[in-house]
CSV table of C-alpha atoms in Angstrom, one decimal:
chain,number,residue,atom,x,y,z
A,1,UNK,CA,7.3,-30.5,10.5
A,2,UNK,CA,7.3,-27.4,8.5
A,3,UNK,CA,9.4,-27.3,5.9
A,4,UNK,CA,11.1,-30.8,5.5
A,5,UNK,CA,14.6,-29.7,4.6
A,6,UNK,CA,16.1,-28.1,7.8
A,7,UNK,CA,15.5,-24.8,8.0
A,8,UNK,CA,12.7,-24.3,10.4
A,9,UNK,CA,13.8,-26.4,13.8
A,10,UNK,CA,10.4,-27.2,14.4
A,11,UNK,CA,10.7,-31.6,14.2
A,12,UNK,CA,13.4,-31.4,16.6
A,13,UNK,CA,13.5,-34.2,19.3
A,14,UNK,CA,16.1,-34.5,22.2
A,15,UNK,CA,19.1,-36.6,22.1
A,16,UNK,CA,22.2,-37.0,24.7
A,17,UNK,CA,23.9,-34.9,22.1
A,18,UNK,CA,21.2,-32.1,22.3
A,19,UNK,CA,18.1,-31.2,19.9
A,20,UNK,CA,18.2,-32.7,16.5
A,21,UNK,CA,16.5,-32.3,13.2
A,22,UNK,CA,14.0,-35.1,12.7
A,23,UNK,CA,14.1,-34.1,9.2
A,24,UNK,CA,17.3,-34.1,8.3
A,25,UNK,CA,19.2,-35.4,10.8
A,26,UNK,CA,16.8,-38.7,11.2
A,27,UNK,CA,14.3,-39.9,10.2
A,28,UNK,CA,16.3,-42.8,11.5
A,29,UNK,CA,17.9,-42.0,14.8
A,30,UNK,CA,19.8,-44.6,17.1
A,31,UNK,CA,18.2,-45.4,20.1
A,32,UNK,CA,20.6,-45.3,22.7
A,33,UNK,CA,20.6,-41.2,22.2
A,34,UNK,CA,17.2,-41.4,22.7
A,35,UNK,CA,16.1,-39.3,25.9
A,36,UNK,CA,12.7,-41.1,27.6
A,37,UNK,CA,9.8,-39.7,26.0
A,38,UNK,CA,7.4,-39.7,28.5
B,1,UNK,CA,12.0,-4.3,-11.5
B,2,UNK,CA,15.3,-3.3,-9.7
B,3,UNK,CA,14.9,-2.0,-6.2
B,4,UNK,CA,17.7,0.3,-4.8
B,5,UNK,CA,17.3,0.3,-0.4
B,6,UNK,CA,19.0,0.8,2.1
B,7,UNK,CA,22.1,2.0,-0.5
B,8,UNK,CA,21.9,-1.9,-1.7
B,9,UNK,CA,21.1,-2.8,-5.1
B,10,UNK,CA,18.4,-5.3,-5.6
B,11,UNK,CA,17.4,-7.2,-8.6
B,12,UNK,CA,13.7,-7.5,-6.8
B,13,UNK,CA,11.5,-6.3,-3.6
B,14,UNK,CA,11.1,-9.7,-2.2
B,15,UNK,CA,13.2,-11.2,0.5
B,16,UNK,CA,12.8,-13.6,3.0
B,17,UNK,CA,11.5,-13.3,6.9
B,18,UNK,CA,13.9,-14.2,9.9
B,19,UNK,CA,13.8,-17.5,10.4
B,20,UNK,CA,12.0,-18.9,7.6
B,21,UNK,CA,14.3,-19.3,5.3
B,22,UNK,CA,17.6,-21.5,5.9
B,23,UNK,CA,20.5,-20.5,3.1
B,24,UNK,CA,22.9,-23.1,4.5
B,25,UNK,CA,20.2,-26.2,5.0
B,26,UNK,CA,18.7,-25.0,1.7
B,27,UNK,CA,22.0,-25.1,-0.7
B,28,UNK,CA,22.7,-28.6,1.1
B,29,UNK,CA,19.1,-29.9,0.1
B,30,UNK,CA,18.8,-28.1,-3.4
B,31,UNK,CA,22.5,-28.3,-4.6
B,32,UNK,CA,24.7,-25.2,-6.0
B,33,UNK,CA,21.5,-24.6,-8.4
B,34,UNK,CA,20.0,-22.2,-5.2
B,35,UNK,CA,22.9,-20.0,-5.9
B,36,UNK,CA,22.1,-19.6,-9.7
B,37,UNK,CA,18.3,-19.4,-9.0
B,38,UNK,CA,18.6,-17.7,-5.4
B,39,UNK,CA,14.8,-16.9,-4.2
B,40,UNK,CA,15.5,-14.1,-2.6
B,41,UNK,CA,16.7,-10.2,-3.7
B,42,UNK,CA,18.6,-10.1,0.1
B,43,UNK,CA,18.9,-13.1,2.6
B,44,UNK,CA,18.0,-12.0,6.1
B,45,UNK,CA,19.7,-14.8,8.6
B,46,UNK,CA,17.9,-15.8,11.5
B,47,UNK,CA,18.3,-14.3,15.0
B,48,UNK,CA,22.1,-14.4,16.8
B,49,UNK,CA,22.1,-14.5,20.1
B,50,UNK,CA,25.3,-13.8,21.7
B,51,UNK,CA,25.5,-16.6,23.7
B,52,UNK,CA,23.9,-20.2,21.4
B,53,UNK,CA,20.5,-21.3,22.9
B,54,UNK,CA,19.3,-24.7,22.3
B,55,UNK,CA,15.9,-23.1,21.8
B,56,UNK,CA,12.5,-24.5,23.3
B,57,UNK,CA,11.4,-27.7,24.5
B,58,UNK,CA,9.4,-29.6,21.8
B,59,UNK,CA,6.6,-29.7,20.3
B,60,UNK,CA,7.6,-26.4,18.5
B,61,UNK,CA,4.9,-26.0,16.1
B,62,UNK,CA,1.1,-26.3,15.7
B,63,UNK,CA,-1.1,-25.9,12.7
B,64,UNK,CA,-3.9,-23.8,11.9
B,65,UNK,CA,-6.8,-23.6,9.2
B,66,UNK,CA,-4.9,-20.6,8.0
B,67,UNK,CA,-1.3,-20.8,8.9
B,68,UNK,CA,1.0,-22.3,12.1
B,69,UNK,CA,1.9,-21.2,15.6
B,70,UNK,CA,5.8,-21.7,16.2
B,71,UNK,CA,7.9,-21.8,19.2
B,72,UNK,CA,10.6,-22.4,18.0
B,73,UNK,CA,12.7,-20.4,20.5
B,74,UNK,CA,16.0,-18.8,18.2
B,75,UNK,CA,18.1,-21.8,18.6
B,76,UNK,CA,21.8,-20.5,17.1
B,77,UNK,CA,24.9,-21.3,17.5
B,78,UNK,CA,25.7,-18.0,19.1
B,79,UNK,CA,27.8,-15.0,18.0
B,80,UNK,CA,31.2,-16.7,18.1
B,81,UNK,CA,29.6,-19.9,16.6
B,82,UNK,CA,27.6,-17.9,13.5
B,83,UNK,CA,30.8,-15.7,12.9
B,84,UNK,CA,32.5,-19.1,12.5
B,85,UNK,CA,30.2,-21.1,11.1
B,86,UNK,CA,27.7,-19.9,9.4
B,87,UNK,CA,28.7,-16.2,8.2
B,88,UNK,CA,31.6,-17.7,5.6
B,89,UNK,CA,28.6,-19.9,4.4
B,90,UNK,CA,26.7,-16.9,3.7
B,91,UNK,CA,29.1,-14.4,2.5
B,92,UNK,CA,28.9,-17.0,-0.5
B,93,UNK,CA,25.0,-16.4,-1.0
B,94,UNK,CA,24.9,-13.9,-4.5
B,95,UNK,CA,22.9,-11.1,-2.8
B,96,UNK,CA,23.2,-9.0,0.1
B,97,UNK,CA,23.2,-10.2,3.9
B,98,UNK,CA,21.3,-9.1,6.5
B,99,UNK,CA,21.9,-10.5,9.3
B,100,UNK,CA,19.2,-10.2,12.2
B,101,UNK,CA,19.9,-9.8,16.3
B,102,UNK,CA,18.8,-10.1,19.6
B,103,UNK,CA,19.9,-9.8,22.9
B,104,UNK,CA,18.1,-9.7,26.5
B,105,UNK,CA,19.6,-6.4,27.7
B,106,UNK,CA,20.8,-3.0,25.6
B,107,UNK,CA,24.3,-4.3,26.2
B,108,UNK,CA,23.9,-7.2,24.6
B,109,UNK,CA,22.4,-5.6,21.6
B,110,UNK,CA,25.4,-3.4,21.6
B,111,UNK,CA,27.5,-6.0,21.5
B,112,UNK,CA,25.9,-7.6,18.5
B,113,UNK,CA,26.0,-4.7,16.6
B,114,UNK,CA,29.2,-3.6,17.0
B,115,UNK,CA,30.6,-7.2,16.4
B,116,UNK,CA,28.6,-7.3,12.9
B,117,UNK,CA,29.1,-3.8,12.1
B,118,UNK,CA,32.5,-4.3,11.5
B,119,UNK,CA,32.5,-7.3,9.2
B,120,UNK,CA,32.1,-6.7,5.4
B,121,UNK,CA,30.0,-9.2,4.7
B,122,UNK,CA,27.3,-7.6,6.3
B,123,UNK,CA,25.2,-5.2,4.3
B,124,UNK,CA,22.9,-4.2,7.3
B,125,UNK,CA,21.2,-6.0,10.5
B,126,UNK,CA,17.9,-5.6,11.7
B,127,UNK,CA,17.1,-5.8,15.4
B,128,UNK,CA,14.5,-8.2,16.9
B,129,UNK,CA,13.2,-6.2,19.7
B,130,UNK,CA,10.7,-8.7,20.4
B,131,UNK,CA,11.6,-10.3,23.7
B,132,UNK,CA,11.7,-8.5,27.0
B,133,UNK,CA,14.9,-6.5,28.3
B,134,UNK,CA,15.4,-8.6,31.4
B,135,UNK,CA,16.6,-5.6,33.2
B,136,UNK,CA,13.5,-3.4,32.8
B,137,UNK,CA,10.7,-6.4,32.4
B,138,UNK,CA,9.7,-4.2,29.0
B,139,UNK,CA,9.5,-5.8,26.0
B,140,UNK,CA,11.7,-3.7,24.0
B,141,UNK,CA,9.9,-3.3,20.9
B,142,UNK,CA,6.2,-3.1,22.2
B,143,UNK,CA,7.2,0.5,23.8
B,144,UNK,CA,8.2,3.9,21.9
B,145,UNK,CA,11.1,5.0,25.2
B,146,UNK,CA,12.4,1.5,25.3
B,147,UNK,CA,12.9,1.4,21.5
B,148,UNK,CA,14.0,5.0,21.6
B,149,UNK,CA,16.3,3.9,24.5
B,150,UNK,CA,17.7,0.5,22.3
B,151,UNK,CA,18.9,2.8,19.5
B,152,UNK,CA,20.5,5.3,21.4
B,153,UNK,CA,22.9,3.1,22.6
B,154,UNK,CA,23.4,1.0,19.6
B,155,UNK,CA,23.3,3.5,16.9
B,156,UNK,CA,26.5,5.0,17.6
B,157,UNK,CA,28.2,1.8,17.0
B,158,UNK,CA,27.7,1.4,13.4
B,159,UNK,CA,27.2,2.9,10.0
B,160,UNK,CA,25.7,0.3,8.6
B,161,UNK,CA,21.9,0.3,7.9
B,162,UNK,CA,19.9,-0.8,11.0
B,163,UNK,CA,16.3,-2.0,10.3
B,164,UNK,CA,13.7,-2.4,13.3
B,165,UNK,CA,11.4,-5.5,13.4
B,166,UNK,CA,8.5,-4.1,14.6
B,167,UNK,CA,5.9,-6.4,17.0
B,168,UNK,CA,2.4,-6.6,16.3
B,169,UNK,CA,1.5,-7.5,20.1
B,170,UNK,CA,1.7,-3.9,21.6
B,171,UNK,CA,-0.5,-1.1,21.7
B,172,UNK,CA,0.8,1.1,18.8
B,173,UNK,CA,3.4,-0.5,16.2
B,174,UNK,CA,3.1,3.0,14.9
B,175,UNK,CA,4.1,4.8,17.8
B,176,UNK,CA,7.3,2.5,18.5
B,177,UNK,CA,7.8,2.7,14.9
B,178,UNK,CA,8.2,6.6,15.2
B,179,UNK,CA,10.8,6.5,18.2
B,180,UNK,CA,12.5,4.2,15.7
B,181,UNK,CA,12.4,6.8,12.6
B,182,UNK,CA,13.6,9.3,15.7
B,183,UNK,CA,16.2,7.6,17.2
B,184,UNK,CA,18.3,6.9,14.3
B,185,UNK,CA,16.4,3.7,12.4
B,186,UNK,CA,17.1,3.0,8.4
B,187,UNK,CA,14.1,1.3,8.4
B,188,UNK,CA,11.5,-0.8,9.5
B,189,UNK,CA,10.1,-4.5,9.2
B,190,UNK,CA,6.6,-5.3,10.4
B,191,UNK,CA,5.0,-7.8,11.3
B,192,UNK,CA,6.7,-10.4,13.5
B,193,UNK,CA,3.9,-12.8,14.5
B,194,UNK,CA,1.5,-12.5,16.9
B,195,UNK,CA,1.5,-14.3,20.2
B,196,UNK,CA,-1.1,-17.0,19.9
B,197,UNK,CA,-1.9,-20.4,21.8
B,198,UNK,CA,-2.9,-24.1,21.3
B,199,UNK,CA,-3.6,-26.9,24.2
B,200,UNK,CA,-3.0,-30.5,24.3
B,201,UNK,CA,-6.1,-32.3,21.7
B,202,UNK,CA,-5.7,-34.9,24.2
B,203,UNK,CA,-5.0,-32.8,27.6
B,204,UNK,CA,-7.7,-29.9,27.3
B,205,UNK,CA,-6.3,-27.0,29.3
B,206,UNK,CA,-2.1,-28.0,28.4
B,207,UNK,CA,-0.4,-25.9,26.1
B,208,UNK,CA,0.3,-28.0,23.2
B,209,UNK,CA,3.8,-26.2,22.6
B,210,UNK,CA,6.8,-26.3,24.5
B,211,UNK,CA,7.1,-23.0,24.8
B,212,UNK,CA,3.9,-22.6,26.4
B,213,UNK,CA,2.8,-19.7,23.6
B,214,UNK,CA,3.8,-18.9,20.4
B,215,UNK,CA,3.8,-16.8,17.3
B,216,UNK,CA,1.2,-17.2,14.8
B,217,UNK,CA,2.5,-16.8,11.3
B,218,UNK,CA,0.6,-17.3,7.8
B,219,UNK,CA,-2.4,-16.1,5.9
B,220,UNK,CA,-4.2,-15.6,9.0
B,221,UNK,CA,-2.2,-12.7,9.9
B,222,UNK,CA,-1.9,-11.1,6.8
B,223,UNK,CA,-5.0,-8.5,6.3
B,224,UNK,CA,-3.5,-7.4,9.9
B,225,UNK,CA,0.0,-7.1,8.4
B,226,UNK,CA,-1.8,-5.0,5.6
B,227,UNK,CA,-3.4,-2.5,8.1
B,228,UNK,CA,-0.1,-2.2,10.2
B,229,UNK,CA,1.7,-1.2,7.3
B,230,UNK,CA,-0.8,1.4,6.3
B,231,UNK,CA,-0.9,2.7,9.8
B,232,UNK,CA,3.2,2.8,10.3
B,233,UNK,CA,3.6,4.4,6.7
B,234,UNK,CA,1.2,7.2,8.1
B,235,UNK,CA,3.6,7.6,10.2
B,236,UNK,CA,7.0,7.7,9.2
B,237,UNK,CA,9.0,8.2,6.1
B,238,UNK,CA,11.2,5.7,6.7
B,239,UNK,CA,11.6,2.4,4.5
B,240,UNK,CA,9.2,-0.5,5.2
B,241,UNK,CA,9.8,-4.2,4.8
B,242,UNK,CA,6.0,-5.5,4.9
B,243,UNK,CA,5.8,-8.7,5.8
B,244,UNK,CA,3.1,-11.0,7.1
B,245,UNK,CA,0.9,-13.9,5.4
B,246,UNK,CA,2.5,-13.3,1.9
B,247,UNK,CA,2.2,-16.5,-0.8
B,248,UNK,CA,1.2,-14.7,-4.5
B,249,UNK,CA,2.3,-11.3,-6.0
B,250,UNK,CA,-0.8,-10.0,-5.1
B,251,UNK,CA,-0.5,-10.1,-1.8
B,252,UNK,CA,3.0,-8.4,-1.7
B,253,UNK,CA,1.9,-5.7,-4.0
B,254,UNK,CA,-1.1,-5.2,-1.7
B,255,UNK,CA,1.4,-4.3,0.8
B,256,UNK,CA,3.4,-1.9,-1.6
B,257,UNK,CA,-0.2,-0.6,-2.0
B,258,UNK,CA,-0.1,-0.1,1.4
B,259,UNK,CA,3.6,1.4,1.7
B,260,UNK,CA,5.7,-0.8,2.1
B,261,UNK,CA,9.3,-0.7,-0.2
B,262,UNK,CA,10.4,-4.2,0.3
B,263,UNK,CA,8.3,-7.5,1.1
B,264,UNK,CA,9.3,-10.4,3.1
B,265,UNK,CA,7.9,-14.0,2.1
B,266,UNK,CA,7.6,-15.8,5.6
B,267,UNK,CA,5.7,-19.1,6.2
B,268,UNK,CA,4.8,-19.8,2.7
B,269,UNK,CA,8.4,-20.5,2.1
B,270,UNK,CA,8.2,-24.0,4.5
B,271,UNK,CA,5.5,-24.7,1.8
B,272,UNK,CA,7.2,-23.8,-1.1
B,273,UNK,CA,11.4,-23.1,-0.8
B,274,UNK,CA,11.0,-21.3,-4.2
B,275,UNK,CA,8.2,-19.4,-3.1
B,276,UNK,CA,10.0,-16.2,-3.1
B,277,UNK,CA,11.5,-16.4,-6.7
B,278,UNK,CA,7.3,-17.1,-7.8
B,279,UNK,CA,6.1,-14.1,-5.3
B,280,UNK,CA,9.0,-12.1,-7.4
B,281,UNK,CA,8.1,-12.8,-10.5
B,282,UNK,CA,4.5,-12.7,-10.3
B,283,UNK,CA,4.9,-9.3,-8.6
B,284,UNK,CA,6.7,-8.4,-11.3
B,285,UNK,CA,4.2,-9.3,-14.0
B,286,UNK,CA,1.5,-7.1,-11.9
B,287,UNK,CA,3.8,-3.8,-12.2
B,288,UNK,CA,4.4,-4.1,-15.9
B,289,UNK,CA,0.7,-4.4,-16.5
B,290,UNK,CA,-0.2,-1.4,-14.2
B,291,UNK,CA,-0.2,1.8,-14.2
B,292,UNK,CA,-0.9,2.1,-10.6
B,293,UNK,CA,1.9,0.0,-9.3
B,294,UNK,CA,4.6,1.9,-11.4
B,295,UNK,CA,3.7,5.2,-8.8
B,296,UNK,CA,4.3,6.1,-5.7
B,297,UNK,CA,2.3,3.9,-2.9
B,298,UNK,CA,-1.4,5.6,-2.6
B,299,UNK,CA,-3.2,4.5,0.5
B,300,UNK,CA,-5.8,1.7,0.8
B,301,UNK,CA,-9.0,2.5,-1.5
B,302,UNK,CA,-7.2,0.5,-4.5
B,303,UNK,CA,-5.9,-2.4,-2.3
B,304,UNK,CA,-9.2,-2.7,-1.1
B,305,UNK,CA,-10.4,-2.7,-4.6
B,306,UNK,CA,-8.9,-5.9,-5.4
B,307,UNK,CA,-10.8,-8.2,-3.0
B,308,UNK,CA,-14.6,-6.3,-4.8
């Protein structure tokens, strides 16, 4: 994580719904979007 | 110290970098109070694509003892989705847009520019020639014809002022950055970062990033963004942004040393989201008490003086 606060896209993890921002989008995210991390 | 480019009026010579700075994630983490105290004299957006990319496969960024390596891979929302979205956000910012492109082929490009050139809200673009044109396999910014060939078609399209992001992973940034001056550029932004690679601490001989490579960005890069500058300025008259490593005053008036006009504050701003209202105002405070910085740019004998 670069910058905490959404601007740099680099904490993203994938979701059914597509990439999003660990930081401000989680840090709690629900499971069931979840894509297998291998 | 007021700074008059590119016919806009700024109240300072510092903006931001592509892509390190978000306006519309900022004011939603920081409140209204961004727009009273923006950081920045213009607010360069990050690259629009004409079709919205998801960008590249995680992990997207690894750290260095003296900055980061990103692959972050332009995710946007597109040119229909930024014109939508984001470009209402931003027409609200209190200083002058500059909104930054990219496409894969000249026609892309084209179509970029044209589409921003007509809306008012956009004070000038700068082109990100730093991905290959998938036609020729060239990547457009690391070669003087292929720049030379990008404005040609694109310059016709709009009056608005057109700055060229120059690479530092080619052969001569100077050479591509007078085909620029030739073809019909306002100005010129150097550095972008410079392609760099991490493995896998636990799988030696895996790329650690997504993307396979990436672009290595902080005060690593910067006594390289320092001589890039000096060498392009030898080169053409045309307005610099300098860019590259920047975190104090000193460093961006080391690059106005070194002839650049404007200064972009890149990484340090994931550190520090005011970093570019401090960069500004310590600048500041190092023209009033010099001579030297009050005159035209001289060459590098006095920037290296600093570091004695």
């Amino acid at each position: 994580m670069a910058c905490g606060y959404g601007a740099c896209f680099g904490c993203v993890v994938p979701t059914r719904d597509g990439y999003v921002r660990l930081c401000v989008d989680g840090p709690v995210l629900d499971a069931a979007a979840l894509e297998a991390v291998a | 110290v007021s700074t008059d480019l590119l016919g806009l009026r700024l109240a300072h010579p510092i903006i931001n970098a592509s892509g390190t700075f978000d306006a519309i994630a900022a004011r939603r983490a920081f409140g209204d109070a961004l727009l009273a105290r923006f950081p920045f004299a213009a607010f360069v957006s990050k690259t629009v694509t004409l079709e919205p990319r998801q960008g590249n496969p995680p992990p997207r960024l690894w750290e260095l003892a003296g900055g980061m390596i990103n692959s972050i891979g332009l995710p946007n929302k597109g040119l229909a989705g930024y014109l939508e979205h984001d470009l209402p956000q931003l027409a609200e910012l209190p200083v002058p847009l500059i909104v930054n492109v990219m496409g894969f082929t000249r026609e892309q490009v084209a179509e970029l520019v044209a589409a921003f050139g007509e809306r008012d809200e956009v004070a000038a673009l700068e082109l990100n020639v730093s991905c290959p044109n998938v036609k020729t396999g060239m990547v457009m910014g690391a070669d003087p014809g292929e720049t030379a060939a990008l404005l040609d078609a694109v310059r016709p399209l709009t009056r608005k002022p057109m700055i060229v992001k120059l690479t530092p992973n080619c052969t001569s940034p100077a050479d591509v950055a007078a085909a620029a001056e030739a073809h019909g550029a306002d100005a010129v932004s150097l550095i972008n970062t410079l392609r760099g690679m991490a493995f896998h601490p636990r799988r030696p001989g895996t790329p650690w990033l997504g993307g396979g490579t990436g672009g290595v960005s902080g005060p690593a890069v910067r006594a390289i963004a320092l001589a890039q500058v000096a060498e392009v300025r030898a080169r053409v008259g045309l307005p610099i942004v300098g860019m590259g490593g920047v975190a104090s005053g000193r460093h961006a008036a080391d690059l106005m040393q070194a002839g650049a006009d404007l200064v972009a504050v890149g990484t340090e701003s994931f550190r520090d989201p005011l970093a570019g209202a401090r960069v500004a105002a310590e600048l500041g405070e190092i023209r009033a008490n010099s001579g030297v910085m009050a005159s035209a740019p001289t060459p590098q004998p006095a920037a290296i003086a600093h570091n004695v």
